[in-house]
Coordinates of C-alpha atoms and ligand atoms in Angstrom, one line a residue:
M841 CA 0.0 0.0 0.0
K842 CA 1.2 3.5 -0.8
Y843 CA 0.6 6.4 1.4
Y844 CA 0.1 9.9 0.1
S845 CA 0.4 13.2 2.0
T846 CA -2.8 15.2 2.8
S847 CA -0.8 18.3 1.6
K848 CA -0.2 16.5 -1.8
Q849 CA 3.3 18.1 -2.2
A850 CA 5.4 15.1 -1.1
P851 CA 6.0 11.9 -3.1
E852 CA 4.0 8.8 -2.0
A853 CA 5.6 6.7 0.7
T854 CA 5.7 3.0 1.5
L855 CA 4.2 1.9 4.8
E856 CA 7.7 1.5 6.2
E857 CA 8.7 5.1 5.2
A858 CA 5.4 6.5 6.6
V859 CA 5.9 4.7 9.9
V860 CA 9.6 5.7 10.3
K861 CA 9.1 9.3 9.2
G862 CA 5.8 10.0 10.9
L863 CA 5.0 13.2 9.0
A864 CA 5.4 13.7 5.2
A865 CA 8.1 16.0 4.0
D866 CA 5.5 18.6 3.1
K867 CA 4.3 18.5 6.8
G868 CA 1.1 16.7 5.6
L869 CA -0.3 13.6 7.2
F870 CA 0.0 10.2 5.5
M871 CA -3.2 8.6 4.2
P872 CA -3.5 5.1 2.6
R873 CA -4.1 5.4 -1.1
S874 CA -7.1 3.1 -0.8
I875 CA -9.3 1.9 2.1
N876 CA -10.2 -1.7 1.4
P877 CA -13.7 -2.7 2.4
L878 CA -14.0 -6.0 4.2
P879 CA -15.9 -8.8 2.5
S880 CA -19.5 -9.7 3.3
T881 CA -18.3 -13.1 4.6
F882 CA -16.3 -11.2 7.3
Y883 CA -19.4 -9.3 8.4
A884 CA -21.5 -12.5 8.3
E885 CA -19.3 -14.2 10.9
I886 CA -18.2 -11.1 12.9
V887 CA -20.1 -12.1 16.0
H888 CA -18.3 -15.4 16.2
L889 CA -14.7 -13.9 15.9
S890 CA -12.5 -13.2 18.9
F891 CA -11.3 -9.6 19.3
Q892 CA -7.8 -10.7 18.2
E893 CA -8.9 -12.5 15.1
M894 CA -11.3 -9.7 14.1
A895 CA -8.5 -7.2 14.5
Y896 CA -6.2 -9.3 12.5
R897 CA -8.6 -9.3 9.6
V898 CA -8.9 -5.5 9.8
A899 CA -5.1 -5.1 10.1
D900 CA -4.7 -7.3 7.0
A901 CA -6.9 -4.9 5.0
F902 CA -4.5 -2.0 6.1
F903 CA -1.1 -3.7 6.2
G904 CA -1.4 -7.1 4.6
E905 CA 0.4 -6.0 1.4
D906 CA 3.4 -4.9 3.4
V907 CA 3.8 -7.3 6.3
P908 CA 3.9 -11.1 6.1
A909 CA 0.7 -12.7 7.4
E910 CA 2.3 -14.6 10.3
T911 CA 4.2 -11.5 11.5
L912 CA 1.1 -9.3 11.3
K913 CA -0.9 -11.8 13.2
E914 CA 1.7 -12.0 15.9
I915 CA 1.8 -8.2 16.2
V916 CA -2.0 -7.9 16.5
Y917 CA -2.4 -10.8 18.9
D918 CA 0.5 -9.5 21.0
T919 CA -0.9 -6.0 21.0
L920 CA -4.4 -7.0 22.0
N921 CA -3.8 -9.2 25.0
F922 CA -6.5 -7.4 27.0
D923 CA -10.3 -7.1 26.7
V924 CA -12.4 -4.2 25.5
P925 CA -15.8 -5.0 26.9
L926 CA -19.1 -3.3 26.0
V927 CA -20.9 -2.4 29.2
P928 CA -24.5 -1.2 29.4
V929 CA -24.8 2.1 31.3
S930 CA -28.4 3.3 30.9
P931 CA -31.3 2.5 28.5
G932 CA -29.9 2.5 24.9
I933 CA -26.4 3.6 26.0
Y934 CA -23.3 1.4 26.2
S935 CA -19.7 2.1 27.3
L936 CA -16.9 0.6 25.3
E937 CA -14.3 0.3 28.0
L938 CA -10.9 0.9 26.4
F939 CA -9.1 1.1 29.6
H940 CA -8.1 -2.5 30.4
G941 CA -4.6 -2.3 28.8
P942 CA -1.3 -1.8 30.6
T943 CA -1.6 2.0 31.2
L944 CA -5.4 2.0 31.5
A945 CA -6.1 4.2 28.5
F946 CA -7.1 3.6 24.8
K947 CA -3.7 4.9 23.6
D948 CA -2.3 1.5 24.7
V949 CA -3.7 -0.1 21.5
G950 CA -1.9 2.3 19.1
G951 CA 1.2 2.6 21.2
R952 CA 1.7 -1.2 21.4
F953 CA 0.9 -1.8 17.8
M954 CA 3.3 0.9 16.5
A955 CA 6.1 -0.3 18.8
R956 CA 5.8 -3.8 17.4
L957 CA 5.5 -2.8 13.8
L958 CA 8.4 -0.4 14.0
G959 CA 10.4 -3.1 15.8
Y960 CA 9.7 -5.5 12.9
F961 CA 10.9 -3.0 10.2
I962 CA 14.1 -2.4 12.2
R963 CA 14.8 -6.1 12.6
K964 CA 14.1 -6.8 8.9
E965 CA 16.4 -4.1 7.6
G966 CA 19.1 -4.3 10.2
K967 CA 18.5 -0.5 10.5
Q968 CA 20.4 1.8 12.8
Q969 CA 18.6 2.7 16.1
V970 CA 15.4 4.7 15.7
N971 CA 14.7 7.3 18.4
V972 CA 11.1 8.2 19.3
L973 CA 10.5 11.6 20.6
V974 CA 7.2 12.1 22.4
A975 CA 5.9 15.2 24.2
T976 CA 3.2 14.4 26.7
S977 CA 0.8 16.2 29.0
G978 CA 0.2 12.8 30.6
D979 CA -1.5 9.9 28.8
T980 CA 0.4 9.7 25.5
G981 CA 3.8 9.4 27.2
S982 CA 2.7 6.5 29.4
A983 CA 1.1 4.5 26.6
V984 CA 4.0 5.1 24.2
A985 CA 6.7 4.3 26.8
N986 CA 5.0 1.1 27.9
G987 CA 4.3 0.1 24.4
F988 CA 8.0 0.4 23.4
L989 CA 9.5 -0.9 26.6
G990 CA 12.1 -3.5 25.7
V991 CA 11.7 -3.2 21.9
E992 CA 15.1 -3.7 20.4
G993 CA 16.6 -1.0 18.2
I994 CA 14.3 1.7 19.5
H995 CA 15.0 4.3 22.2
V996 CA 12.1 6.5 23.5
Y997 CA 12.6 10.0 24.9
V998 CA 9.5 11.2 26.8
L999 CA 9.4 15.0 27.3
Y1000 CA 7.0 16.2 30.0
P1001 CA 6.4 19.5 31.8
K1002 CA 7.8 19.5 35.3
G1003 CA 5.1 19.6 38.0
K1004 CA 2.2 19.6 35.5
V1005 CA 1.4 15.9 35.2
S1006 CA -0.3 13.9 37.9
E1007 CA 1.9 11.7 40.1
I1008 CA 0.2 8.6 38.7
Q1009 CA 0.8 9.7 35.2
E1010 CA 4.5 10.6 35.9
K1011 CA 5.2 7.2 37.5
Q1012 CA 3.9 5.4 34.4
F1013 CA 6.8 6.6 32.2
T1014 CA 9.6 7.6 34.7
T1015 CA 9.9 4.3 36.4
L1016 CA 10.5 2.0 33.4
G1017 CA 14.2 2.5 32.7
R1018 CA 15.8 0.3 29.9
N1019 CA 15.1 2.0 26.5
I1020 CA 12.9 4.7 28.0
T1021 CA 14.3 8.0 29.0
A1022 CA 12.1 10.6 30.8
L1023 CA 13.1 14.2 30.3
E1024 CA 11.5 16.6 32.9
V1025 CA 11.3 19.9 31.1
D1026 CA 11.3 23.1 33.0
G1027 CA 8.4 24.6 31.1
T1028 CA 4.9 23.9 29.8
F1029 CA 3.5 21.1 27.6
D1030 CA 3.7 23.6 24.7
D1031 CA 7.4 24.0 25.4
C1032 CA 7.8 20.2 25.3
Q1033 CA 6.0 20.1 22.0
A1034 CA 8.1 23.0 20.6
L1035 CA 11.3 21.1 21.6
V1036 CA 10.2 18.0 19.7
K1037 CA 9.2 20.0 16.6
S1038 CA 12.5 21.9 16.6
A1039 CA 14.3 18.5 16.8
F1040 CA 12.5 17.1 13.8
M1041 CA 13.5 20.2 11.8
D1042 CA 17.2 20.3 12.8
A1043 CA 19.3 19.0 10.0
E1044 CA 22.4 18.4 12.1
L1045 CA 20.5 16.4 14.7
N1046 CA 18.7 14.3 12.0
A1047 CA 22.0 13.5 10.4
H1048 CA 23.2 12.3 13.8
M1049 CA 20.3 10.1 14.7
Q1050 CA 17.1 8.7 13.1
L1051 CA 14.2 10.5 14.8
T1052 CA 10.5 9.7 14.6
S1053 CA 7.3 10.7 16.4
A1054 CA 4.7 8.4 18.1
N1055 CA 1.7 10.6 18.4
S1056 CA -1.5 10.0 16.4
I1057 CA -0.1 11.6 13.3
N1058 CA 1.8 8.3 12.8
V1059 CA -0.3 5.8 10.7
A1060 CA 1.0 2.9 12.8
R1061 CA -0.5 4.5 15.9
F1062 CA -3.7 5.8 14.5
L1063 CA -5.0 3.1 12.1
P1064 CA -5.0 0.2 14.7
Q1065 CA -7.6 2.2 16.7
A1066 CA -10.1 1.0 14.1
F1067 CA -9.9 -2.5 15.6
Y1068 CA -12.1 -1.8 18.6
Y1069 CA -14.9 -0.2 16.6
F1070 CA -15.4 -3.5 14.9
Y1071 CA -15.4 -5.3 18.2
A1072 CA -17.8 -2.9 19.7
Y1073 CA -20.2 -3.5 16.8
A1074 CA -19.8 -7.3 17.1
Q1075 CA -20.6 -7.2 20.8
L1076 CA -23.6 -5.1 20.3
Q1077 CA -24.9 -7.6 17.6
R1078 CA -24.8 -10.3 20.2
L1079 CA -27.0 -8.2 22.5
Q1080 CA -29.2 -6.5 19.9
P1081 CA -29.0 -8.1 16.5
G1082 CA -29.4 -5.9 13.5
V1083 CA -28.8 -2.6 15.3
Q1084 CA -26.6 0.0 13.7
P1085 CA -25.2 2.0 16.5
V1086 CA -24.4 5.7 16.9
I1087 CA -20.8 6.0 18.1
C1088 CA -19.6 8.8 20.2
V1089 CA -15.9 9.6 20.7
P1090 CA -14.4 12.0 23.2
S1091 CA -12.0 13.8 21.0
G1092 CA -8.9 15.9 21.2
N1093 CA -6.5 15.4 18.3
F1094 CA -9.2 13.4 16.5
G1095 CA -7.0 10.4 15.8
N1096 CA -9.4 8.0 17.6
I1097 CA -12.6 9.1 15.8
T1098 CA -10.8 9.2 12.4
A1099 CA -10.0 5.5 12.9
G1100 CA -13.7 4.9 13.4
L1101 CA -14.5 6.8 10.2
F1102 CA -12.1 4.5 8.4
G1103 CA -14.0 1.5 9.8
K1104 CA -17.3 2.9 8.4
R1105 CA -15.6 3.2 5.0
M1106 CA -14.6 -0.4 5.3
G1107 CA -18.3 -1.3 5.5
L1108 CA -18.8 -1.4 9.3
P1109 CA -22.5 -0.6 9.9
I1110 CA -22.3 2.4 12.1
S1111 CA -25.2 4.8 11.5
R1112 CA -23.3 8.0 12.5
F1113 CA -20.7 9.5 14.8
I1114 CA -20.7 12.1 17.5
A1115 CA -17.4 13.9 18.3
A1116 CA -17.6 15.1 21.9
N1117 CA -15.4 18.1 22.9
N1118 CA -14.7 19.9 26.1
R1119 CA -14.5 23.6 26.0
N1120 CA -11.8 23.2 23.3
D1121 CA -14.5 23.0 20.7
I1122 CA -12.7 23.9 17.5
F1123 CA -14.3 21.0 15.6
Y1124 CA -17.8 21.7 17.0
Q1125 CA -17.5 25.3 15.8
Y1126 CA -16.3 24.0 12.4
L1127 CA -19.4 21.8 12.1
Q1128 CA -21.7 24.8 13.0
T1129 CA -20.0 27.4 10.8
G1130 CA -18.0 25.6 8.1
E1131 CA -15.0 27.6 9.3
Y1132 CA -11.9 26.0 11.0
N1133 CA -10.4 28.4 13.4
P1134 CA -7.7 26.9 15.6
R1135 CA -7.0 28.7 18.8
P1136 CA -4.8 28.2 21.9
S1137 CA -6.1 25.4 24.1
V1138 CA -7.6 26.1 27.6
A1139 CA -7.2 23.7 30.6
T1140 CA -10.2 21.5 31.4
L1141 CA -11.0 18.5 33.6
A1142 CA -10.7 16.3 30.5
N1143 CA -7.1 17.4 29.9
A1144 CA -6.2 14.8 27.2
M1145 CA -8.8 16.6 25.0
D1146 CA -7.2 20.1 25.6
V1147 CA -6.2 20.6 22.0
G1148 CA -6.5 23.9 20.1
N1149 CA -5.6 22.6 16.6
P1150 CA -6.5 18.9 16.2
S1151 CA -3.7 17.3 14.2
N1152 CA -6.0 14.8 12.5
F1153 CA -8.4 17.3 11.2
A1154 CA -6.4 17.2 7.9
R1155 CA -7.3 13.5 7.7
V1156 CA -11.0 14.1 8.3
L1157 CA -11.1 16.8 5.6
D1158 CA -9.2 14.5 3.1
L1159 CA -11.5 11.6 3.8
Y1160 CA -14.6 13.6 2.9
G1161 CA -13.0 15.5 -0.1
H1162 CA -13.0 18.7 1.9
S1163 CA -16.8 18.9 1.9
H1164 CA -18.3 20.3 5.0
D1165 CA -21.7 18.9 4.1
A1166 CA -20.3 15.4 3.7
I1167 CA -18.6 15.6 7.1
A1168 CA -21.6 17.0 8.8
T1169 CA -23.8 14.2 7.4
E1170 CA -21.8 11.6 9.2
V1171 CA -20.5 13.4 12.2
S1172 CA -22.2 15.7 14.6
G1173 CA -20.6 17.5 17.6
A1174 CA -21.1 18.4 21.2
T1175 CA -19.2 20.6 23.6
Y1176 CA -19.2 20.6 27.4
T1177 CA -17.9 22.9 30.2
D1178 CA -16.1 21.6 33.3
E1179 CA -19.3 22.1 35.3
Q1180 CA -21.3 19.9 32.8
I1181 CA -18.6 17.3 32.9
A1182 CA -18.7 17.1 36.7
E1183 CA -22.5 17.1 36.8
T1184 CA -22.6 14.2 34.3
M1185 CA -20.1 12.2 36.3
R1186 CA -22.1 12.8 39.5
A1187 CA -25.5 12.0 38.0
T1188 CA -24.3 8.9 36.2
W1189 CA -22.7 7.6 39.3
Q1190 CA -25.8 8.3 41.4
E1191 CA -28.5 7.2 38.9
H1192 CA -26.7 4.3 37.0
H1193 CA -23.9 3.3 39.4
Y1194 CA -21.4 3.8 36.5
L1195 CA -18.2 5.7 37.2
L1196 CA -17.1 7.9 34.3
D1197 CA -13.8 9.5 33.9
P1198 CA -13.9 13.2 32.7
H1199 CA -13.3 12.3 29.1
G1200 CA -15.9 9.5 29.0
A1201 CA -18.3 11.9 30.7
C1202 CA -18.3 14.1 27.6
G1203 CA -19.0 11.0 25.5
Y1204 CA -21.8 9.8 27.6
R1205 CA -23.5 13.2 27.8
A1206 CA -23.3 13.7 24.1
L1207 CA -25.2 10.4 23.6
A1208 CA -27.7 11.1 26.4
E1209 CA -28.5 14.4 24.7
G1210 CA -28.0 13.5 21.1
L1211 CA -29.7 10.1 20.6
R1212 CA -32.9 10.1 18.6
T1213 CA -35.9 7.9 19.4
G1214 CA -35.0 4.3 18.6
E1215 CA -31.3 4.8 18.3
V1216 CA -28.7 2.9 20.3
G1217 CA -25.4 4.5 21.2
I1218 CA -21.9 3.5 22.2
F1219 CA -19.5 5.9 23.7
L1220 CA -15.8 5.2 24.0
E1221 CA -14.6 5.3 27.7
T1222 CA -11.1 6.3 26.9
A1223 CA -9.4 6.1 30.3
H1224 CA -9.9 4.5 33.7
P1225 CA -11.4 6.9 36.2
A1226 CA -8.6 6.0 38.7
K1227 CA -6.2 7.8 36.4
F1228 CA -7.9 11.0 37.5
K1229 CA -8.4 9.8 41.1
D1230 CA -8.3 13.2 42.9
T1231 CA -10.6 14.9 40.5
V1232 CA -13.1 12.0 40.3
E1233 CA -13.2 11.6 44.1
Q1234 CA -13.8 15.3 44.6
I1235 CA -16.7 15.2 42.2
I1236 CA -18.5 12.1 43.3
G1237 CA -17.6 12.4 47.0
A1238 CA -16.5 8.8 47.3
E1239 CA -13.3 6.9 47.1
V1240 CA -12.1 5.5 43.8
A1241 CA -10.3 2.1 44.0
V1242 CA -7.0 2.0 42.2
P1243 CA -6.5 -1.1 40.0
A1244 CA -3.5 -3.3 40.8
K1245 CA -1.8 -2.3 37.5
L1246 CA -1.7 1.4 38.6
Q1247 CA -0.6 0.5 42.1
A1248 CA 2.4 -1.4 40.7
F1249 CA 3.5 1.8 38.9
M1250 CA 3.1 3.8 42.1
R1251 CA 5.7 1.5 43.8
G1252 CA 8.4 2.2 41.2
T1253 CA 11.1 4.8 41.6
K1254 CA 11.0 7.9 39.5
Q1255 CA 14.0 8.4 37.3
S1256 CA 14.1 11.5 35.1
L1257 CA 16.6 13.9 33.6
P1258 CA 16.0 17.6 34.2
M1259 CA 15.9 19.5 30.9
S1260 CA 15.7 23.2 30.0
K1261 CA 13.1 24.4 27.6
E1262 CA 15.9 25.9 25.5
F1263 CA 16.4 23.9 22.3
A1264 CA 20.2 24.4 22.4
Q1265 CA 20.4 22.3 25.6
F1266 CA 18.1 19.6 24.4
K1267 CA 20.0 19.3 21.1
A1268 CA 23.4 19.2 22.9
Y1269 CA 22.0 16.4 25.0
L1270 CA 20.7 14.4 22.0
M1271 CA 24.0 15.0 20.1
Q1272 CA 25.8 13.1 22.9
Q1273 CA 23.5 10.0 22.6
Ligands
PLP1006 C1 -5.8 11.1 23.9 C2 -7.1 11.0 24.7 C3 -8.3 11.5 24.1 C4 -8.4 12.2 22.8 O1 -8.1 11.3 21.7 P1 -7.8 11.8 20.3 O2 -7.4 10.7 19.5 O3 -6.6 12.8 20.5 O4 -9.0 12.6 19.8 C5 -9.5 11.3 24.9 N1 -9.5 10.7 26.1 C6 -8.3 10.3 26.7 C7 -8.4 9.7 28.0 C8 -7.1 10.4 26.0 O5 -6.0 10.0 26.6

């Protein structure tokens, strides 16, 4: 499969080039030249397939031309060694719990898959070491670091803002050691992101070491997120045969929902999508007005969705031929304040005994308000509420149990290198590696 750039100014790339480079030379995002629909035989037996087998069939449609079947199967099976259950919350509304992986957030799926695919390309070519730079405000760093832990030929540098991530989040990427280095930047998340961007643009540094990114611009991190949309559909068919669900995705950079839109293109019977935003509602405003106006992000309770210029918007536009009408036909939006997020968490806990995290709360509420008569909805619960323990406890007024996986991270010892937000110091450090 060849990958073109959404900016159309760069030559097409192979899967391997797209994964190793992350971003196209013209700064566009890579898109597969074709999206292969899955055969009707697949849909006929979907309810009988395991999550891993179903995901392998989807992965084969994306990557089958470029990765040998046995290897691809191994990568998929190894990535998805945890469940993604569909849980009823209230009449007509289900939660797809994406938080049963190693770092208890949906980014585990893409992080693990990308690590394994990149590892395969490096082994195959006997390539020099590849270095992954990732700036994080919390969840991305932990999923990427844990996904790449111990993968040979890859070193990961996680840049995070000193004092601005929660203790639980920090422990998830600073306690690992081995091929993971945590850099504690004396600055904000934006400073971390600026350091990473400058590094990708620095010719001397790129001549010294092979650098790549592991956020959702990378096709190997973003496409595997389609897997669980298929599994959500199959689980719903077992409970309510024939229903075509509305799927609601709490969105920030729009990588997750875009993977779902790819699933629909492959024939998955989803009736429509809702993108739930917090107050950073650039996409919601785009749907209302047809105008895309990025603006600086504001801090909210659902902080993984605090994005002022969603990087995957370029993919959404490309997928629908830049037609606002076409996008608005399949995707609607919703936007919620912190007060509404808290209110939703409290009410859902009291009335339905279901504990939402602040991101999932946006998703649940958008369905509760947006479903039409007779529709059935699934929202993606993108993180375990215990990842936001203090916030959640304050809102619901009860204690939140911390899963054993998270407790294990808490027992580890933090190891990180202090780093200035000045690019010169960051570059000097990398030049010595
Ligand atoms: C990353 C993240 C999101 C947003 O996902 P996008 O793919 O960036 O839209 C939502 N919720 C949680 C918990 C996240 O970590």
